Coordinates of C-alpha atoms in Angstrom, one line a residue:
Chain P
M1 CA 145.8 -139.8 13.0
V2 CA 144.7 -142.2 10.3
G3 CA 141.0 -142.0 9.6
L4 CA 139.7 -145.2 8.0
S5 CA 136.2 -146.3 7.2
V6 CA 134.9 -149.8 8.1
G7 CA 135.3 -150.9 4.5
E8 CA 138.9 -149.7 4.3
K9 CA 139.7 -151.5 7.5
H10 CA 138.2 -154.8 6.2
F11 CA 140.1 -154.3 3.0
I12 CA 143.5 -154.0 4.8
Q13 CA 142.8 -156.9 7.1
G14 CA 141.5 -159.1 4.3
G15 CA 144.5 -158.3 2.2
I16 CA 146.9 -159.2 4.9
A17 CA 145.0 -162.5 5.5
Q18 CA 145.4 -163.3 1.8
D19 CA 149.1 -162.4 1.7
L20 CA 148.5 -159.5 -0.7
R21 CA 148.7 -156.1 1.0
S22 CA 147.1 -152.9 -0.4
D23 CA 150.4 -151.8 -2.0
G24 CA 150.9 -155.1 -3.6
R25 CA 153.5 -156.4 -1.2
K26 CA 153.5 -159.8 0.5
R27 CA 153.4 -160.1 4.3
L28 CA 157.1 -160.4 4.7
T29 CA 158.3 -157.9 2.0
Y30 CA 159.9 -154.6 2.8
R31 CA 159.3 -151.4 0.8
H32 CA 162.2 -150.2 -1.3
I33 CA 164.9 -148.8 1.0
Q34 CA 166.8 -145.7 -0.2
V35 CA 170.0 -144.7 1.6
E36 CA 171.9 -141.4 1.2
T37 CA 175.0 -140.8 3.2
G38 CA 176.8 -137.6 4.2
V39 CA 173.7 -135.5 4.2
I40 CA 174.7 -133.3 7.2
P41 CA 178.2 -131.8 6.5
Q42 CA 178.6 -130.6 10.1
A43 CA 178.3 -134.1 11.6
D44 CA 181.0 -136.7 11.7
G45 CA 178.7 -139.1 10.0
S46 CA 175.1 -138.9 8.7
A47 CA 172.6 -140.7 6.6
R48 CA 169.1 -140.3 5.3
V49 CA 166.9 -143.4 4.9
K50 CA 163.7 -143.5 3.0
M51 CA 161.3 -146.4 3.1
G52 CA 158.2 -145.5 1.0
A53 CA 156.9 -142.2 2.5
T54 CA 158.8 -142.7 5.8
D55 CA 161.9 -140.5 5.8
V56 CA 164.4 -140.3 8.6
I57 CA 167.8 -138.7 9.1
G58 CA 170.5 -140.0 11.5
S59 CA 173.6 -138.1 12.5
V60 CA 176.6 -139.0 14.6
K61 CA 178.9 -136.5 16.4
A62 CA 182.0 -137.6 18.3
E63 CA 183.4 -135.6 21.2
L64 CA 186.1 -136.2 23.7
G65 CA 184.9 -137.0 27.1
K66 CA 185.6 -138.8 30.4
P67 CA 184.5 -142.5 30.7
N68 CA 182.1 -143.6 33.3
P69 CA 184.1 -144.7 36.4
L70 CA 182.2 -148.0 36.5
Q71 CA 183.3 -148.8 32.9
P72 CA 186.7 -147.2 32.5
D73 CA 187.5 -149.2 29.4
K74 CA 184.4 -148.2 27.4
G75 CA 183.3 -145.1 25.5
K76 CA 179.8 -143.6 25.8
V77 CA 177.0 -143.4 23.3
S78 CA 173.8 -141.3 23.7
L79 CA 170.9 -141.6 21.4
Y80 CA 168.1 -139.2 20.9
V81 CA 165.2 -139.2 18.5
D82 CA 163.2 -136.1 17.5
C83 CA 159.9 -136.1 15.7
S84 CA 159.7 -133.1 13.5
P85 CA 156.2 -131.5 13.2
T86 CA 156.7 -131.7 9.4
A87 CA 156.0 -135.4 9.7
A88 CA 152.5 -134.9 11.2
P89 CA 150.7 -131.9 12.6
M90 CA 150.1 -133.9 15.9
F91 CA 153.9 -133.6 16.6
E92 CA 153.5 -129.8 17.0
G93 CA 154.8 -128.3 20.2
R94 CA 155.2 -131.0 22.8
G95 CA 153.0 -133.4 20.9
G96 CA 155.9 -135.4 19.5
E97 CA 157.6 -135.9 22.8
E98 CA 155.9 -139.1 23.9
L99 CA 156.7 -140.9 20.6
S100 CA 160.2 -139.5 20.6
T101 CA 160.9 -140.8 24.1
E102 CA 159.4 -144.2 23.2
L103 CA 161.5 -144.5 20.1
S104 CA 164.7 -143.3 21.8
A105 CA 164.2 -145.8 24.7
T106 CA 163.5 -148.7 22.3
L107 CA 166.5 -147.9 20.2
Q108 CA 168.7 -147.6 23.2
R109 CA 167.6 -151.0 24.3
C110 CA 168.1 -152.4 20.9
L111 CA 171.5 -151.0 20.2
L112 CA 173.3 -150.1 23.4
G113 CA 172.8 -153.2 25.5
G114 CA 172.2 -153.3 29.3
K115 CA 173.1 -150.7 31.9
N116 CA 176.7 -152.0 32.2
G117 CA 177.1 -151.9 28.4
A118 CA 177.2 -155.7 28.0
G119 CA 175.7 -157.1 24.9
A120 CA 175.7 -153.8 23.1
G121 CA 175.3 -153.8 19.3
I122 CA 177.8 -150.9 19.1
D123 CA 181.2 -151.9 20.2
L124 CA 181.8 -149.5 23.1
S125 CA 185.4 -150.6 23.9
S126 CA 186.6 -149.4 20.5
L127 CA 185.7 -145.8 21.7
S128 CA 188.2 -145.9 24.6
I129 CA 191.3 -143.8 24.2
V130 CA 193.1 -143.9 27.6
E131 CA 191.5 -146.2 30.1
G132 CA 189.7 -144.4 32.8
K133 CA 190.8 -140.9 31.5
V134 CA 189.7 -140.1 28.0
C135 CA 187.2 -141.7 25.6
W136 CA 184.9 -140.8 22.7
D137 CA 181.4 -139.7 23.4
L138 CA 179.2 -140.5 20.5
Y139 CA 176.0 -138.5 20.1
I140 CA 173.5 -140.1 17.8
D141 CA 170.7 -137.7 16.9
C142 CA 167.8 -138.8 14.7
L143 CA 165.1 -136.8 13.1
V144 CA 161.8 -138.1 11.7
V145 CA 161.1 -135.9 8.7
S146 CA 158.2 -137.8 7.3
S147 CA 156.3 -140.7 8.8
D148 CA 154.4 -143.5 7.1
G149 CA 154.8 -146.3 9.6
N150 CA 157.7 -148.5 10.7
L151 CA 159.7 -145.7 12.1
L152 CA 161.8 -148.0 14.3
D153 CA 163.2 -150.1 11.5
A154 CA 163.9 -147.0 9.4
L155 CA 165.7 -145.3 12.4
G156 CA 167.7 -148.4 13.1
A157 CA 168.8 -148.5 9.4
A158 CA 169.6 -144.8 9.5
I159 CA 171.8 -145.2 12.6
K160 CA 173.6 -148.2 11.0
A161 CA 174.2 -146.2 7.8
A162 CA 175.3 -143.0 9.7
L163 CA 177.7 -145.1 11.8
S164 CA 179.3 -146.6 8.7
N165 CA 179.6 -143.1 7.3
T166 CA 181.4 -142.0 10.5
G167 CA 185.1 -141.2 10.5
I168 CA 186.5 -140.9 14.0
P169 CA 189.7 -138.8 14.1
K170 CA 192.9 -140.6 15.0
V171 CA 194.2 -139.6 18.4
Q172 CA 197.8 -139.4 19.5
V173 CA 198.3 -139.7 23.2
A174 CA 201.4 -137.9 24.5
A175 CA 203.5 -140.2 26.6
A176 CA 204.0 -137.7 29.4
V177 CA 201.0 -137.2 31.7
S178 CA 200.5 -133.6 32.7
S179 CA 200.4 -132.6 36.4
D180 CA 196.6 -132.9 36.8
G181 CA 196.7 -136.6 35.8
Q182 CA 194.9 -135.9 32.6
P183 CA 196.8 -137.2 29.6
E184 CA 197.4 -134.9 26.7
V185 CA 195.8 -136.0 23.5
D186 CA 196.4 -134.7 20.0
V187 CA 193.4 -135.1 17.7
S188 CA 194.3 -135.4 14.1
D189 CA 192.1 -133.5 11.6
E190 CA 193.4 -135.4 8.6
E191 CA 193.4 -139.1 9.5
F192 CA 190.2 -140.8 10.3
L193 CA 189.4 -144.3 11.5
Q194 CA 186.4 -145.9 9.9
F195 CA 184.0 -147.0 12.5
D196 CA 183.4 -150.8 12.4
T197 CA 179.7 -151.4 11.9
S198 CA 179.7 -155.1 11.0
G199 CA 178.3 -155.9 14.5
V200 CA 175.6 -153.2 14.5
P201 CA 172.2 -154.9 14.4
V202 CA 169.2 -154.2 12.2
I203 CA 165.8 -153.8 13.7
V204 CA 162.9 -155.9 12.4
T205 CA 159.4 -155.0 13.6
L206 CA 156.7 -157.6 13.1
T207 CA 153.2 -156.1 13.4
K208 CA 150.4 -158.4 14.2
V209 CA 147.1 -157.7 12.3
G210 CA 144.4 -160.2 12.9
R211 CA 146.0 -163.7 13.0
H212 CA 148.9 -162.8 10.8
Y213 CA 152.0 -160.6 11.2
I214 CA 153.6 -158.4 8.6
V215 CA 156.9 -156.5 8.3
D216 CA 157.3 -152.8 7.4
A217 CA 153.8 -151.8 8.1
T218 CA 152.5 -148.5 6.7
S219 CA 150.7 -146.1 9.1
E220 CA 147.3 -147.4 7.8
E221 CA 148.3 -151.0 8.6
E222 CA 149.8 -149.9 11.9
S223 CA 146.4 -148.4 12.9
Q224 CA 144.9 -151.9 12.6
M225 CA 147.6 -153.7 14.7
S226 CA 146.9 -155.6 17.9
S227 CA 150.5 -155.8 19.0
A228 CA 154.0 -155.5 17.5
V229 CA 157.3 -157.1 18.4
S230 CA 160.6 -155.3 17.5
V231 CA 163.7 -157.5 17.4
S232 CA 167.2 -156.2 16.8
I233 CA 169.4 -158.9 15.3
N234 CA 173.0 -158.7 14.2
R235 CA 174.8 -160.4 11.4
E236 CA 175.5 -163.6 13.4
G237 CA 171.8 -164.0 13.9
R238 CA 172.0 -163.1 17.6
I239 CA 169.3 -161.1 19.2
C240 CA 170.5 -157.8 20.7
G241 CA 167.3 -156.4 22.0
L242 CA 163.6 -157.0 22.0
T243 CA 160.5 -154.9 22.6
K244 CA 156.8 -155.7 22.5
R245 CA 154.4 -152.8 21.9
G246 CA 150.6 -152.6 21.7
G247 CA 147.9 -153.5 24.1
A248 CA 146.8 -157.0 23.2
G249 CA 148.5 -160.0 24.9
L250 CA 150.5 -162.5 22.9
D251 CA 150.8 -166.3 23.4
P252 CA 154.5 -167.1 24.3
S253 CA 154.7 -169.6 21.5
I254 CA 153.6 -166.9 19.0
V255 CA 156.4 -164.6 20.3
L256 CA 159.0 -167.3 19.7
D257 CA 157.6 -168.0 16.3
M258 CA 157.7 -164.2 15.5
I259 CA 161.4 -164.1 16.7
S260 CA 162.4 -166.9 14.3
V261 CA 160.6 -165.2 11.4
A262 CA 162.3 -161.9 12.3
K263 CA 165.6 -163.7 12.3
H264 CA 165.0 -165.0 8.8
V265 CA 163.8 -161.6 7.5
S266 CA 166.8 -159.9 9.1
E267 CA 169.3 -161.8 6.9
Q268 CA 167.7 -160.4 3.8
L269 CA 167.4 -156.9 5.3
I270 CA 171.1 -156.8 6.4
N271 CA 172.3 -157.8 2.9
K272 CA 169.9 -155.3 1.2
L273 CA 170.9 -152.5 3.6
D274 CA 174.7 -153.2 3.3
S275 CA 174.5 -153.0 -0.5
E276 CA 172.4 -149.8 -0.3
I277 CA 174.9 -148.3 2.1
A278 CA 177.9 -149.3 -0.1
A279 CA 176.1 -147.8 -3.2
A280 CA 175.4 -144.6 -1.2
E281 CA 179.0 -144.3 -0.1
A282 CA 180.3 -144.9 -3.6
C283 CA 177.9 -142.2 -4.9
E284 CA 179.0 -139.7 -2.3
E285 CA 182.7 -140.3 -3.1
E286 CA 182.1 -139.8 -6.8
S287 CA 180.3 -136.5 -6.2
G288 CA 182.9 -135.5 -3.7
H289 CA 185.8 -136.0 -6.2
G290 CA 183.9 -134.7 -9.2
Chain Y
M1 CA 189.0 -109.2 11.3
E2 CA 189.0 -108.7 7.6
Y3 CA 185.7 -109.9 6.1
V4 CA 186.3 -108.5 2.6
S5 CA 189.8 -108.9 1.2
P6 CA 191.5 -106.1 -0.7
E7 CA 190.7 -107.9 -4.0
G8 CA 187.0 -107.6 -3.0
L9 CA 186.4 -111.2 -2.1
R10 CA 184.6 -112.5 1.0
L11 CA 185.6 -115.3 3.4
D12 CA 183.8 -117.9 1.3
G13 CA 185.1 -116.5 -2.0
R14 CA 182.0 -114.6 -3.0
R15 CA 181.8 -111.0 -4.2
P16 CA 180.0 -108.6 -1.9
M17 CA 176.8 -108.6 -4.0
E18 CA 176.9 -112.3 -4.7
M19 CA 174.3 -114.7 -3.2
R20 CA 175.1 -118.2 -2.1
Q21 CA 174.0 -121.0 -4.3
L22 CA 170.2 -121.6 -4.2
R23 CA 168.6 -125.0 -4.5
A24 CA 164.9 -125.8 -4.1
E25 CA 162.9 -129.0 -4.4
I26 CA 159.2 -129.4 -4.2
G27 CA 157.5 -132.3 -2.5
A28 CA 160.0 -133.5 0.1
V29 CA 157.4 -134.8 2.6
A30 CA 155.0 -137.2 1.0
K31 CA 152.3 -137.1 3.6
A32 CA 152.0 -133.3 3.8
D33 CA 149.6 -131.3 1.6
G34 CA 152.5 -129.2 0.4
S35 CA 156.2 -129.3 1.1
A36 CA 159.6 -128.0 0.0
V37 CA 163.3 -128.1 0.7
F38 CA 165.1 -124.8 0.3
E39 CA 168.9 -124.4 0.5
M40 CA 170.9 -121.2 0.6
G41 CA 174.5 -122.4 0.5
N42 CA 175.0 -124.6 3.6
T43 CA 171.7 -123.5 5.2
K44 CA 169.0 -126.1 4.5
V45 CA 165.4 -126.1 5.7
I46 CA 162.4 -128.2 5.1
A47 CA 158.9 -126.7 5.2
A48 CA 155.6 -128.7 5.3
V49 CA 152.1 -127.3 5.0
Y50 CA 149.0 -129.0 6.2
G51 CA 145.6 -127.5 5.4
P52 CA 143.4 -125.8 4.8
R53 CA 141.6 -128.1 7.2
E54 CA 139.2 -128.0 10.1
V55 CA 140.3 -125.9 13.1
Q56 CA 141.7 -128.1 15.8
N57 CA 141.0 -125.7 18.7
R58 CA 137.5 -124.4 18.3
S59 CA 138.2 -121.3 20.4
Q60 CA 140.7 -120.1 17.8
Q61 CA 138.3 -120.4 14.9
M62 CA 137.6 -117.2 12.9
N63 CA 134.4 -116.8 11.0
D64 CA 135.8 -114.4 8.4
Q65 CA 139.2 -115.8 7.7
A66 CA 141.6 -118.7 7.9
L67 CA 143.8 -119.3 10.9
V68 CA 147.5 -119.5 10.0
R69 CA 149.8 -121.2 12.4
C70 CA 153.5 -121.7 12.2
E71 CA 156.1 -123.6 14.1
Y72 CA 159.9 -123.3 13.6
S73 CA 162.2 -126.0 15.0
M74 CA 165.9 -126.7 14.7
A75 CA 167.4 -130.1 14.5
N76 CA 170.0 -131.0 17.2
F77 CA 172.6 -131.6 14.5
S78 CA 171.9 -128.4 12.6
T79 CA 174.5 -126.3 14.3
G80 CA 178.3 -126.7 14.4
D81 CA 178.4 -127.6 18.1
R82 CA 175.9 -130.1 19.2
R83 CA 173.3 -128.7 21.6
R84 CA 170.1 -130.1 22.9
K85 CA 167.7 -127.3 23.1
P86 CA 164.2 -127.4 24.6
K87 CA 161.3 -126.9 22.2
G88 CA 159.7 -123.6 22.1
D89 CA 162.5 -121.4 23.4
R90 CA 162.3 -117.6 22.8
R91 CA 164.3 -117.6 19.6
S92 CA 162.1 -120.2 17.9
T93 CA 158.9 -118.6 19.1
E94 CA 160.0 -115.2 17.7
I95 CA 161.0 -116.7 14.3
S96 CA 157.7 -118.7 14.2
L97 CA 155.9 -115.4 14.7
V98 CA 157.9 -113.6 12.0
I99 CA 157.3 -116.4 9.5
R100 CA 153.6 -116.5 10.4
Q101 CA 153.2 -112.8 9.9
S102 CA 155.0 -112.8 6.6
M103 CA 152.9 -115.7 5.3
E104 CA 149.7 -114.2 6.5
A105 CA 150.4 -111.1 4.4
C106 CA 150.3 -113.1 1.2
I107 CA 147.7 -115.9 1.9
L108 CA 144.2 -114.9 0.8
T109 CA 142.8 -115.9 4.2
H110 CA 139.4 -114.4 3.6
L111 CA 138.7 -117.2 1.0
M112 CA 139.0 -119.9 3.6
P113 CA 137.0 -118.9 6.6
R114 CA 136.6 -121.3 9.6
S115 CA 139.7 -123.3 8.5
Q116 CA 143.3 -123.7 9.6
I117 CA 146.6 -123.8 7.7
D118 CA 149.6 -125.1 9.5
I119 CA 153.2 -124.3 8.3
F120 CA 156.0 -126.3 9.9
V121 CA 159.6 -125.4 9.2
Q122 CA 162.5 -127.6 10.2
V123 CA 166.1 -126.4 10.0
L124 CA 168.4 -129.2 9.0
Q125 CA 171.6 -127.1 8.6
A126 CA 172.1 -123.7 10.0
D127 CA 174.7 -121.4 8.4
G128 CA 173.2 -117.9 8.7
G129 CA 170.1 -116.6 7.1
T130 CA 167.8 -119.3 8.5
R131 CA 165.0 -116.8 8.8
S132 CA 165.1 -116.0 5.1
A133 CA 165.5 -119.6 4.1
C134 CA 162.5 -120.6 6.2
I135 CA 160.3 -117.9 4.6
N136 CA 161.4 -119.0 1.1
A137 CA 160.8 -122.6 1.9
A138 CA 157.3 -121.8 3.4
T139 CA 156.4 -119.9 0.2
L140 CA 157.2 -122.8 -2.0
A141 CA 155.4 -125.3 0.3
L142 CA 152.3 -123.1 0.3
A143 CA 152.4 -122.9 -3.4
D144 CA 152.8 -126.7 -3.6
A145 CA 149.8 -127.1 -1.3
G146 CA 147.7 -125.0 -3.8
I147 CA 146.8 -122.4 -1.2
P148 CA 145.6 -119.1 -2.8
M149 CA 148.2 -116.4 -2.5
R150 CA 148.4 -112.7 -3.5
D151 CA 152.0 -113.0 -4.5
L152 CA 155.2 -114.9 -3.6
V153 CA 156.9 -113.7 -0.4
T154 CA 160.6 -114.0 -0.6
S155 CA 163.3 -113.0 1.9
C156 CA 167.0 -112.3 1.9
S157 CA 169.4 -110.7 4.3
A158 CA 172.2 -108.2 3.8
G159 CA 174.8 -106.7 6.1
Y160 CA 177.5 -104.1 6.3
L161 CA 181.1 -105.1 7.2
N162 CA 184.4 -103.4 6.4
T163 CA 182.5 -100.4 4.9
T164 CA 181.0 -102.7 2.3
P165 CA 177.4 -103.8 1.9
L166 CA 177.3 -107.6 1.7
L167 CA 174.4 -109.7 0.4
D168 CA 173.2 -112.9 2.0
L169 CA 175.4 -113.2 5.2
N170 CA 176.6 -116.6 6.2
Y171 CA 177.1 -117.6 9.9
V172 CA 180.6 -116.2 10.3
E173 CA 179.6 -112.9 8.8
D174 CA 176.4 -112.9 10.8
S175 CA 178.2 -113.3 14.0
A176 CA 180.8 -110.6 13.2
G177 CA 178.8 -108.0 15.1
G178 CA 177.8 -105.8 12.2
P179 CA 174.3 -104.9 11.3
D180 CA 172.1 -107.7 9.8
V181 CA 169.1 -106.5 7.7
T182 CA 166.6 -109.1 6.9
V183 CA 164.0 -108.1 4.4
G184 CA 160.9 -109.9 3.1
I185 CA 159.0 -108.6 0.1
L186 CA 156.0 -109.4 -1.9
S187 CA 157.9 -109.7 -5.1
K188 CA 155.4 -108.4 -7.7
L189 CA 153.5 -105.9 -5.6
D190 CA 156.9 -104.6 -4.4
N191 CA 155.7 -104.3 -0.8
V192 CA 158.0 -104.9 2.2
T193 CA 156.4 -107.4 4.6
L194 CA 159.3 -108.0 6.9
L195 CA 162.1 -105.7 7.9
Q196 CA 164.4 -106.4 10.8
M197 CA 167.8 -105.0 11.7
D198 CA 170.1 -105.2 14.7
A199 CA 173.1 -102.9 15.4
K200 CA 173.3 -99.3 14.2
L201 CA 173.8 -98.0 10.8
P202 CA 173.8 -94.4 9.3
M203 CA 170.6 -93.5 7.4
D204 CA 172.1 -93.3 3.9
T205 CA 174.1 -96.6 4.3
F206 CA 170.9 -98.3 5.6
E207 CA 169.2 -97.3 2.4
N208 CA 171.9 -98.9 0.3
V209 CA 171.9 -102.1 2.4
M210 CA 168.2 -102.4 2.3
Q211 CA 168.1 -101.9 -1.4
L212 CA 170.7 -104.6 -1.8
A213 CA 168.6 -107.0 0.3
I214 CA 165.5 -106.2 -1.8
E215 CA 167.5 -107.0 -4.9
G216 CA 168.4 -110.3 -3.2
C217 CA 164.7 -111.0 -2.5
K218 CA 163.9 -110.4 -6.2
A219 CA 166.6 -112.8 -7.3
V220 CA 165.2 -115.4 -4.9
A221 CA 161.7 -114.7 -6.3
N222 CA 162.9 -115.3 -9.9
Y223 CA 164.4 -118.6 -8.9
I224 CA 161.3 -119.7 -7.0
R225 CA 159.2 -118.9 -10.0
E226 CA 161.4 -121.0 -12.2
V227 CA 161.2 -123.9 -9.8
L228 CA 157.4 -123.6 -9.7
Q229 CA 157.1 -123.4 -13.4
E230 CA 159.3 -126.4 -13.9
N231 CA 157.2 -128.3 -11.3
T232 CA 154.0 -127.4 -13.1
K233 CA 155.5 -128.6 -16.4
Q234 CA 156.3 -131.9 -14.8
L235 CA 152.8 -132.2 -13.5
E236 CA 151.3 -131.4 -16.9
Y237 CA 153.7 -133.9 -18.5
R238 CA 152.6 -136.6 -16.1
R239 CA 149.0 -135.9 -16.7
G240 CA 149.6 -136.2 -20.4
V241 CA 148.3 -132.7 -21.2

């Protein structure tokens, strides 16, 4: 928990009101984002994202599975977040479970669309192999290693980076169907398909402190928030999911205003993230060959 | 199966008495009082230390010494096949206890009565020897947190396969069914704080294997000392001393 004195609280609130936050940023400026890909060799794709002192790891594993009978032409994606006790002593034992569940649920809402998979940020139909028989199951596991606010945006960025780092093996489907109706598939261990992440949205969280709202709040700033709105927006500027957290009520017009601001911020964030991911991939390739 | 080839090479190309590549980094978790990453080959763990601080649970407070607590957790993606394990299963509880006892042996707990020190270790990649890697990471993190210690505790494992003592087993060698001796020592005092072995082994062979593991611990201790000295130099440099 963040322990702040009355003076410190006033300082943070006053700074936000004057558009100069305690670390020198403006209200709508992100901290520097640092991306590292391929950090977990056992996974099919992984990335580590650092924003200031916030540090998260995302990993993707692909397994062959059976599609849901209700959506035979789509693959499945499951998403879990774990809060490591290294991030804060309060996550010890079962202490991190509540936050983990909240983050997982919000990310699922932001990236995976509705129950029927419509409007998902991740293209589920590209995971289908044989309709109704075989598909890819993607397991996305995230770990919060260090936490200094704005976990949701960092996790969203880590998932996007991990997915663009993911190579899904090419699959050959044998023409003849075996007796039990299950087609025989041959998974290549040399050829990989790059996962298309151009449609994967980024998450922008606007935290309302006093009368103003800020992006990328640190944990000190988060402790002063009245409410926060997380919007996931893709490259076309479409909203893929939305969550409001925090107790205080918001005027509907403010919510709409926040969404339009989030949309504006997301354009910069997507460009920044894409260039960081490209740089990380290039760096990984260089060290891999060298 | 053949774990040591006739040329005397192991499955990953090491010699029997060769350790995996060590890599350590101090200060991996910005918000913790002390933290470190420790890698032994493909095994990678993060340790974070919080404290000494006020005791959270008053009934556990001790008036003559500090309370040391430890929690070990494994990330879902750390093993080859993905598994979602519940927190606090028996294996993690046992390893938490082992790490806590080894660390308690070296921390000068009597200097910090009525306080609490939390050690959290998180396994990012598991490829055999997680126990040892966790202890080594915890030692570094405690040193980074500036907690008074008697000595550095370091740990290393050794095994015995194809009638050859092997240092620092990886996952494949560990699951081969042979004995796995994990030793933790206080490097300067030359005291053994941790000793575990599964499977059976003749007395004289055990002596050799244990001696090999102790040599491994000493090599780890040398490396950790180098890392700490380098870190102190950096701190001095930044201060402008």
